[in-house]
GROMACS .gro file of C-alpha atoms in nm:
model
  405
    1UNK     CA    1   3.846  12.066  -1.716
    2UNK     CA    2   4.220  12.124  -1.670
    3UNK     CA    3   4.369  11.997  -1.348
    4UNK     CA    4   4.720  12.154  -1.337
    5UNK     CA    5   4.859  12.497  -1.295
    6UNK     CA    6   5.036  12.489  -1.627
    7UNK     CA    7   4.740  12.375  -1.835
    8UNK     CA    8   4.517  12.635  -1.650
    9UNK     CA    9   4.772  12.912  -1.732
   10UNK     CA   10   4.750  13.021  -1.364
   11UNK     CA   11   5.109  13.148  -1.392
   12UNK     CA   12   4.978  13.415  -1.629
   13UNK     CA   13   4.762  13.558  -1.352
   14UNK     CA   14   4.942  13.798  -1.118
   15UNK     CA   15   4.857  13.818  -0.763
   16UNK     CA   16   4.609  14.112  -0.743
   17UNK     CA   17   4.709  14.392  -0.516
   18UNK     CA   18   4.544  14.407  -0.174
   19UNK     CA   19   4.237  14.622  -0.131
   20UNK     CA   20   4.301  14.984  -0.017
   21UNK     CA   21   4.180  15.039   0.329
   22UNK     CA   22   3.979  15.329   0.453
   23UNK     CA   23   4.278  15.463   0.657
   24UNK     CA   24   4.492  15.464   0.351
   25UNK     CA   25   4.227  15.677   0.165
   26UNK     CA   26   4.271  15.971   0.427
   27UNK     CA   27   4.480  16.253   0.282
   28UNK     CA   28   4.789  16.312   0.485
   29UNK     CA   29   4.907  16.680   0.545
   30UNK     CA   30   5.242  16.798   0.654
   31UNK     CA   31   5.211  17.024   0.959
   32UNK     CA   32   5.372  17.376   0.916
   33UNK     CA   33   5.707  17.419   1.074
   34UNK     CA   34   5.636  17.785   1.167
   35UNK     CA   35   5.265  17.824   1.242
   36UNK     CA   36   5.135  18.182   1.207
   37UNK     CA   37   5.054  18.351   1.529
   38UNK     CA   38   4.687  18.438   1.573
   39UNK     CA   39   4.590  18.813   1.529
   40UNK     CA   40   4.289  19.000   1.664
   41UNK     CA   41   4.126  18.988   1.330
   42UNK     CA   42   4.225  18.629   1.262
   43UNK     CA   43   3.854  18.546   1.180
   44UNK     CA   44   3.881  18.751   0.871
   45UNK     CA   45   3.942  18.584   0.542
   46UNK     CA   46   4.325  18.593   0.477
   47UNK     CA   47   4.448  18.788   0.170
   48UNK     CA   48   4.625  18.607  -0.106
   49UNK     CA   49   4.532  18.368  -0.383
   50UNK     CA   50   4.250  18.130  -0.312
   51UNK     CA   51   4.360  17.783  -0.235
   52UNK     CA   52   4.334  17.535  -0.522
   53UNK     CA   53   4.073  17.266  -0.465
   54UNK     CA   54   4.175  16.899  -0.513
   55UNK     CA   55   3.999  16.703  -0.792
   56UNK     CA   56   3.810  16.408  -0.635
   57UNK     CA   57   3.923  16.068  -0.761
   58UNK     CA   58   3.637  15.864  -0.902
   59UNK     CA   59   3.828  15.547  -0.828
   60UNK     CA   60   3.868  15.640  -0.457
   61UNK     CA   61   3.495  15.718  -0.435
   62UNK     CA   62   3.399  15.380  -0.590
   63UNK     CA   63   3.621  15.207  -0.342
   64UNK     CA   64   3.476  15.392  -0.047
   65UNK     CA   65   3.115  15.325  -0.155
   66UNK     CA   66   3.174  14.956  -0.220
   67UNK     CA   67   3.339  14.913   0.121
   68UNK     CA   68   3.045  15.105   0.294
   69UNK     CA   69   2.805  14.870   0.132
   70UNK     CA   70   2.996  14.551   0.228
   71UNK     CA   71   3.031  14.660   0.585
   72UNK     CA   72   2.663  14.738   0.621
   73UNK     CA   73   2.714  15.117   0.678
   74UNK     CA   74   2.486  15.390   0.537
   75UNK     CA   75   2.653  15.577   0.246
   76UNK     CA   76   2.563  15.905   0.395
   77UNK     CA   77   2.750  15.846   0.718
   78UNK     CA   78   3.105  15.959   0.612
   79UNK     CA   79   3.003  16.281   0.453
   80UNK     CA   80   3.261  16.478   0.638
   81UNK     CA   81   3.544  16.248   0.520
   82UNK     CA   82   3.431  16.282   0.162
   83UNK     CA   83   3.450  16.655   0.183
   84UNK     CA   84   3.788  16.635   0.347
   85UNK     CA   85   3.915  16.478   0.023
   86UNK     CA   86   3.780  16.764  -0.176
   87UNK     CA   87   3.913  17.049   0.031
   88UNK     CA   88   4.254  17.187   0.128
   89UNK     CA   89   4.323  17.141   0.501
   90UNK     CA   90   4.239  17.456   0.713
   91UNK     CA   91   4.491  17.628   0.922
   92UNK     CA   92   4.554  17.421   1.220
   93UNK     CA   93   4.522  17.573   1.568
   94UNK     CA   94   4.607  17.401   1.904
   95UNK     CA   95   4.235  17.296   1.940
   96UNK     CA   96   4.228  17.119   1.603
   97UNK     CA   97   4.563  16.948   1.685
   98UNK     CA   98   4.395  16.791   1.996
   99UNK     CA   99   4.084  16.687   1.808
  100UNK     CA  100   4.292  16.523   1.533
  101UNK     CA  101   4.527  16.330   1.765
  102UNK     CA  102   4.620  15.972   1.660
  103UNK     CA  103   4.414  15.807   1.936
  104UNK     CA  104   4.089  15.975   1.810
  105UNK     CA  105   4.166  15.868   1.457
  106UNK     CA  106   4.230  15.511   1.560
  107UNK     CA  107   3.906  15.491   1.743
  108UNK     CA  108   3.714  15.621   1.440
  109UNK     CA  109   3.888  15.374   1.208
  110UNK     CA  110   3.806  15.085   1.439
  111UNK     CA  111   3.449  15.200   1.446
  112UNK     CA  112   3.400  15.222   1.068
  113UNK     CA  113   3.624  14.925   0.990
  114UNK     CA  114   3.464  14.681   0.746
  115UNK     CA  115   3.409  14.316   0.857
  116UNK     CA  116   3.593  14.009   0.739
  117UNK     CA  117   3.462  13.865   0.424
  118UNK     CA  118   3.382  13.501   0.335
  119UNK     CA  119   3.316  13.389  -0.024
  120UNK     CA  120   3.118  13.074  -0.075
  121UNK     CA  121   3.141  12.905  -0.414
  122UNK     CA  122   2.936  12.614  -0.536
  123UNK     CA  123   2.864  12.457  -0.874
  124UNK     CA  124   2.516  12.381  -0.744
  125UNK     CA  125   2.270  12.574  -0.535
  126UNK     CA  126   2.519  12.655  -0.261
  127UNK     CA  127   2.291  12.511   0.012
  128UNK     CA  128   2.569  12.283   0.157
  129UNK     CA  129   2.827  12.573   0.158
  130UNK     CA  130   2.586  12.824   0.306
  131UNK     CA  131   2.462  12.612   0.593
  132UNK     CA  132   2.809  12.487   0.670
  133UNK     CA  133   2.940  12.842   0.708
  134UNK     CA  134   2.636  12.943   0.912
  135UNK     CA  135   2.676  12.650   1.141
  136UNK     CA  136   3.043  12.750   1.197
  137UNK     CA  137   2.950  13.117   1.253
  138UNK     CA  138   2.726  13.004   1.528
  139UNK     CA  139   3.031  12.934   1.733
  140UNK     CA  140   3.125  13.310   1.721
  141UNK     CA  141   2.791  13.454   1.805
  142UNK     CA  142   2.944  13.607   2.118
  143UNK     CA  143   3.136  13.852   1.909
  144UNK     CA  144   2.902  13.870   1.601
  145UNK     CA  145   2.608  14.011   1.802
  146UNK     CA  146   2.776  14.326   1.927
  147UNK     CA  147   2.952  14.358   1.603
  148UNK     CA  148   3.298  14.288   1.766
  149UNK     CA  149   3.395  14.083   1.477
  150UNK     CA  150   3.148  14.151   1.187
  151UNK     CA  151   3.147  13.904   0.897
  152UNK     CA  152   3.020  13.961   0.543
  153UNK     CA  153   2.925  13.651   0.340
  154UNK     CA  154   2.880  13.629  -0.034
  155UNK     CA  155   2.736  13.323  -0.207
  156UNK     CA  156   2.837  13.241  -0.569
  157UNK     CA  157   2.609  12.947  -0.695
  158UNK     CA  158   2.618  12.758  -1.030
  159UNK     CA  159   2.990  12.823  -1.092
  160UNK     CA  160   3.073  12.543  -1.341
  161UNK     CA  161   3.339  12.722  -1.550
  162UNK     CA  162   3.708  12.754  -1.447
  163UNK     CA  163   3.733  13.113  -1.580
  164UNK     CA  164   3.446  13.229  -1.365
  165UNK     CA  165   3.594  13.044  -1.067
  166UNK     CA  166   3.935  13.208  -1.113
  167UNK     CA  167   3.771  13.560  -1.140
  168UNK     CA  168   3.597  13.498  -0.807
  169UNK     CA  169   3.922  13.395  -0.642
  170UNK     CA  170   4.105  13.684  -0.788
  171UNK     CA  171   3.843  13.915  -0.632
  172UNK     CA  172   3.877  13.737  -0.291
  173UNK     CA  173   4.249  13.792  -0.308
  174UNK     CA  174   4.184  14.164  -0.374
  175UNK     CA  175   3.954  14.190  -0.072
  176UNK     CA  176   4.143  13.966   0.162
  177UNK     CA  177   3.846  13.739   0.175
  178UNK     CA  178   3.834  13.366   0.271
  179UNK     CA  179   3.716  13.116   0.013
  180UNK     CA  180   3.479  12.823   0.107
  181UNK     CA  181   3.370  12.604  -0.181
  182UNK     CA  182   3.172  12.283  -0.266
  183UNK     CA  183   3.277  12.165  -0.611
  184UNK     CA  184   3.176  11.825  -0.717
  185UNK     CA  185   3.404  11.811  -1.024
  186UNK     CA  186   3.756  11.713  -0.901
  187UNK     CA  187   3.926  11.926  -1.160
  188UNK     CA  188   3.738  12.226  -1.060
  189UNK     CA  189   3.824  12.168  -0.690
  190UNK     CA  190   4.189  12.131  -0.782
  191UNK     CA  191   4.178  12.445  -0.988
  192UNK     CA  192   4.046  12.623  -0.680
  193UNK     CA  193   4.316  12.480  -0.456
  194UNK     CA  194   4.591  12.590  -0.692
  195UNK     CA  195   4.458  12.933  -0.747
  196UNK     CA  196   4.417  12.997  -0.375
  197UNK     CA  197   4.760  12.868  -0.308
  198UNK     CA  198   4.902  13.087  -0.587
  199UNK     CA  199   4.723  13.398  -0.481
  200UNK     CA  200   4.755  13.344  -0.098
  201UNK     CA  201   4.377  13.309  -0.038
  202UNK     CA  202   4.278  13.116   0.275
  203UNK     CA  203   4.043  12.829   0.155
  204UNK     CA  204   3.839  12.544   0.275
  205UNK     CA  205   3.716  12.254   0.067
  206UNK     CA  206   3.394  12.127   0.236
  207UNK     CA  207   3.280  11.859  -0.018
  208UNK     CA  208   3.603  11.674  -0.123
  209UNK     CA  209   3.714  11.524   0.218
  210UNK     CA  210   3.384  11.368   0.289
  211UNK     CA  211   3.325  11.257  -0.071
  212UNK     CA  212   3.663  11.081  -0.078
  213UNK     CA  213   3.599  10.920   0.254
  214UNK     CA  214   3.262  10.778   0.146
  215UNK     CA  215   3.417  10.666  -0.186
  216UNK     CA  216   3.683  10.470  -0.002
  217UNK     CA  217   3.426  10.323   0.236
  218UNK     CA  218   3.192  10.216  -0.058
  219UNK     CA  219   3.471  10.108  -0.290
  220UNK     CA  220   3.330  10.300  -0.577
  221UNK     CA  221   3.422  10.639  -0.751
  222UNK     CA  222   3.199  10.944  -0.724
  223UNK     CA  223   3.023  11.073  -1.042
  224UNK     CA  224   3.180  11.424  -0.996
  225UNK     CA  225   2.855  11.588  -1.124
  226UNK     CA  226   2.675  11.850  -0.930
  227UNK     CA  227   2.306  11.822  -0.851
  228UNK     CA  228   2.105  11.940  -1.157
  229UNK     CA  229   2.386  11.880  -1.389
  230UNK     CA  230   2.305  11.722  -1.741
  231UNK     CA  231   2.341  11.352  -1.701
  232UNK     CA  232   2.197  11.342  -1.347
  233UNK     CA  233   1.835  11.259  -1.357
  234UNK     CA  234   1.620  11.257  -1.047
  235UNK     CA  235   1.301  11.072  -1.123
  236UNK     CA  236   0.986  11.159  -0.911
  237UNK     CA  237   1.016  10.892  -0.649
  238UNK     CA  238   0.762  10.774  -0.398
  239UNK     CA  239   0.936  10.978  -0.132
  240UNK     CA  240   0.875  11.292  -0.343
  241UNK     CA  241   0.494  11.241  -0.352
  242UNK     CA  242   0.490  11.150   0.026
  243UNK     CA  243   0.655  11.482   0.086
  244UNK     CA  244   0.396  11.666  -0.107
  245UNK     CA  245   0.110  11.484   0.055
  246UNK     CA  246   0.260  11.558   0.398
  247UNK     CA  247   0.278  11.937   0.325
  248UNK     CA  248  -0.083  11.949   0.202
  249UNK     CA  249  -0.206  11.752   0.507
  250UNK     CA  250   0.000  11.977   0.746
  251UNK     CA  251  -0.144  12.302   0.602
  252UNK     CA  252  -0.498  12.179   0.630
  253UNK     CA  253  -0.430  12.072   0.991
  254UNK     CA  254  -0.278  12.400   1.110
  255UNK     CA  255  -0.403  12.561   1.443
  256UNK     CA  256  -0.629  12.273   1.552
  257UNK     CA  257  -0.831  12.265   1.222
  258UNK     CA  258  -1.003  11.929   1.131
  259UNK     CA  259  -0.939  11.752   1.464
  260UNK     CA  260  -1.103  11.439   1.328
  261UNK     CA  261  -0.802  11.382   1.118
  262UNK     CA  262  -0.547  11.373   1.418
  263UNK     CA  263  -0.541  10.995   1.378
  264UNK     CA  264  -0.382  11.024   1.050
  265UNK     CA  265  -0.095  11.258   1.166
  266UNK     CA  266   0.259  11.116   1.210
  267UNK     CA  267   0.332  11.389   1.473
  268UNK     CA  268   0.098  11.613   1.678
  269UNK     CA  269   0.238  11.933   1.837
  270UNK     CA  270   0.055  12.097   2.135
  271UNK     CA  271   0.131  12.419   2.294
  272UNK     CA  272   0.014  12.775   2.378
  273UNK     CA  273   0.000  13.047   2.119
  274UNK     CA  274   0.338  13.166   1.975
  275UNK     CA  275   0.560  12.860   2.074
  276UNK     CA  276   0.643  12.796   1.711
  277UNK     CA  277   0.397  12.527   1.629
  278UNK     CA  278   0.323  12.635   1.276
  279UNK     CA  279   0.668  12.686   1.149
  280UNK     CA  280   0.781  12.367   1.315
  281UNK     CA  281   0.500  12.181   1.145
  282UNK     CA  282   0.592  12.311   0.798
  283UNK     CA  283   0.954  12.234   0.847
  284UNK     CA  284   0.875  11.871   0.954
  285UNK     CA  285   0.628  11.832   0.664
  286UNK     CA  286   0.906  11.930   0.416
  287UNK     CA  287   1.088  11.610   0.558
  288UNK     CA  288   0.786  11.400   0.473
  289UNK     CA  289   0.603  11.390   0.809
  290UNK     CA  290   0.227  11.457   0.829
  291UNK     CA  291   0.198  11.701   1.121
  292UNK     CA  292  -0.098  11.844   1.317
  293UNK     CA  293  -0.073  12.125   1.575
  294UNK     CA  294  -0.330  12.186   1.852
  295UNK     CA  295  -0.332  12.521   2.038
  296UNK     CA  296  -0.376  12.505   2.401
  297UNK     CA  297  -0.611  12.804   2.513
  298UNK     CA  298  -0.769  12.870   2.849
  299UNK     CA  299  -1.150  12.838   2.832
  300UNK     CA  300  -1.140  12.639   2.497
  301UNK     CA  301  -1.208  12.268   2.516
  302UNK     CA  302  -0.947  12.054   2.365
  303UNK     CA  303  -1.052  11.801   2.097
  304UNK     CA  304  -1.134  11.457   2.232
  305UNK     CA  305  -0.939  11.293   1.953
  306UNK     CA  306  -0.613  11.439   2.100
  307UNK     CA  307  -0.640  11.220   2.403
  308UNK     CA  308  -0.748  10.907   2.194
  309UNK     CA  309  -0.456  10.896   1.948
  310UNK     CA  310  -0.131  10.711   2.025
  311UNK     CA  311   0.029  10.914   2.293
  312UNK     CA  312   0.373  10.864   2.137
  313UNK     CA  313   0.271  11.081   1.851
  314UNK     CA  314   0.207  11.398   2.069
  315UNK     CA  315   0.484  11.642   2.162
  316UNK     CA  316   0.428  11.939   2.398
  317UNK     CA  317   0.596  12.269   2.349
  318UNK     CA  318   0.675  12.521   2.625
  319UNK     CA  319   0.865  12.838   2.647
  320UNK     CA  320   1.001  13.085   2.908
  321UNK     CA  321   0.720  13.341   3.007
  322UNK     CA  322   0.935  13.653   2.950
  323UNK     CA  323   1.042  13.541   2.605
  324UNK     CA  324   0.680  13.452   2.526
  325UNK     CA  325   0.549  13.798   2.642
  326UNK     CA  326   0.805  13.968   2.421
  327UNK     CA  327   0.698  13.767   2.116
  328UNK     CA  328   0.330  13.836   2.194
  329UNK     CA  329   0.387  14.201   2.233
  330UNK     CA  330   0.537  14.220   1.889
  331UNK     CA  331   0.261  14.014   1.746
  332UNK     CA  332  -0.011  14.229   1.914
  333UNK     CA  333   0.157  14.546   1.783
  334UNK     CA  334   0.159  14.395   1.429
  335UNK     CA  335  -0.200  14.300   1.442
  336UNK     CA  336  -0.294  14.651   1.585
  337UNK     CA  337  -0.458  14.519   1.915
  338UNK     CA  338  -0.591  14.769   2.157
  339UNK     CA  339  -0.480  14.791   2.516
  340UNK     CA  340  -0.756  14.568   2.634
  341UNK     CA  341  -0.683  14.290   2.401
  342UNK     CA  342  -0.308  14.328   2.449
  343UNK     CA  343  -0.345  14.283   2.821
  344UNK     CA  344  -0.539  13.965   2.766
  345UNK     CA  345  -0.295  13.834   2.508
  346UNK     CA  346   0.059  13.972   2.604
  347UNK     CA  347   0.020  14.080   2.973
  348UNK     CA  348   0.251  13.871   3.206
  349UNK     CA  349  -0.024  13.756   3.423
  350UNK     CA  350  -0.215  13.614   3.128
  351UNK     CA  351   0.096  13.455   2.990
  352UNK     CA  352   0.179  13.284   3.316
  353UNK     CA  353  -0.174  13.156   3.356
  354UNK     CA  354  -0.168  13.009   3.005
  355UNK     CA  355   0.173  12.834   3.053
  356UNK     CA  356   0.049  12.692   3.379
  357UNK     CA  357  -0.275  12.566   3.207
  358UNK     CA  358  -0.056  12.386   2.958
  359UNK     CA  359   0.179  12.243   3.231
  360UNK     CA  360  -0.132  12.090   3.394
  361UNK     CA  361  -0.233  11.924   3.074
  362UNK     CA  362   0.125  11.795   3.012
  363UNK     CA  363   0.125  11.655   3.360
  364UNK     CA  364  -0.200  11.477   3.304
  365UNK     CA  365  -0.037  11.316   3.001
  366UNK     CA  366   0.301  11.197   3.108
  367UNK     CA  367   0.350  10.999   2.775
  368UNK     CA  368   0.383  11.330   2.601
  369UNK     CA  369   0.744  11.461   2.599
  370UNK     CA  370   0.764  11.836   2.673
  371UNK     CA  371   1.027  12.022   2.467
  372UNK     CA  372   1.157  12.364   2.578
  373UNK     CA  373   1.178  12.584   2.278
  374UNK     CA  374   1.327  12.893   2.438
  375UNK     CA  375   1.633  13.012   2.238
  376UNK     CA  376   1.614  12.716   1.994
  377UNK     CA  377   1.600  12.754   1.622
  378UNK     CA  378   1.327  12.568   1.437
  379UNK     CA  379   1.594  12.313   1.306
  380UNK     CA  380   1.702  12.238   1.659
  381UNK     CA  381   1.354  12.175   1.788
  382UNK     CA  382   1.276  11.965   1.486
  383UNK     CA  383   1.603  11.752   1.545
  384UNK     CA  384   1.474  11.669   1.905
  385UNK     CA  385   1.125  11.582   1.789
  386UNK     CA  386   1.258  11.349   1.519
  387UNK     CA  387   1.503  11.187   1.735
  388UNK     CA  388   1.235  11.107   1.992
  389UNK     CA  389   0.994  11.006   1.714
  390UNK     CA  390   1.240  10.766   1.552
  391UNK     CA  391   1.342  10.629   1.895
  392UNK     CA  392   0.989  10.552   1.988
  393UNK     CA  393   0.890  10.412   1.637
  394UNK     CA  394   1.202  10.194   1.601
  395UNK     CA  395   1.258  10.108   1.970
  396UNK     CA  396   1.618  10.202   1.929
  397UNK     CA  397   1.863  10.154   2.213
  398UNK     CA  398   2.043  10.465   2.101
  399UNK     CA  399   1.840  10.770   1.993
  400UNK     CA  400   1.885  10.847   1.630
  401UNK     CA  401   1.723  10.970   1.307
  402UNK     CA  402   1.730  10.686   1.053
  403UNK     CA  403   1.682  10.722   0.674
  404UNK     CA  404   1.754  10.471   0.394
  405UNK     CA  405   1.891  10.585   0.056
   0.00000   0.00000   0.00000
């Protein structure tokens, strides 16, 4: 790989022109200096040569369709605008002048404006870049939810060639996109930095700063090879087989099955229906923990083994009743429940009674920590469970999740 601009021939690449905006695609018409006065039979077709139709531009149509797709709009929305490109402007009247005033056009442009674009480039799977960007975007959910600042992300994984990398950066420059990259090869990362600087693309290198810091801390140099690259072998370790065993165990123990095996579980989750026990169990199992989950249902006796195992293994899950009712209503509709079954499953009275029933069980077992899952992602709840689990297991003075490499 080449590490300098001269060797990469970056000087031969010209800065690509910025992308044409939707506002620039609108035809502009010069108003008549002496408008014709309306006559009694002004509705009749005026005599004279028929106005010549403008030939549509395939390039403009392609740009418009591409921008519509990137912004998430349906392609059939701007039909009237497309027709406007193909037709001569009609004779303007005072009413049309008011309708086509600049404030109305600016409002439409703001409504149909495409979102900002972020390109994510990786020489591996792109997992690190994608999750880093998602974590950062979480700080802007106050304007992402109502589309106040829409964002479009595009992931390019397995980019291990300089030419492909430069083509992506060139396209990012055309679209005015931001570039976020994780490139293990230092020469590739340097090529990205130089190209972004040359073409004016805002960029962020996620991997290099932390890799350099760890290299300095350990006193050794990084390999510079992405995961899965030739020369990097990952033998099937004991941890790999433990993770497979944990996943198999967790699937068999789902929804209170095989309660006699609760003693073998590393973590036991207890909660009412639709508190996220199953997805949380699978997520923890993928990290190598054997997880069992036990549903708390009114009128159904709990397995005796649940109260005989080490209480430090058990974690209770609870949720806001309004949120739980919303989730259950959606679930009941998906399953096709009738009105009677729905009222016994998603009715607010039933939901509150079940949560009170679960609260009484949690109160009778004070050693079980109760985690509020309302508004939390699976990853967030899992982080709380693992932090408490590790703290109890290792008797740490500071809560942490420890792992040895």
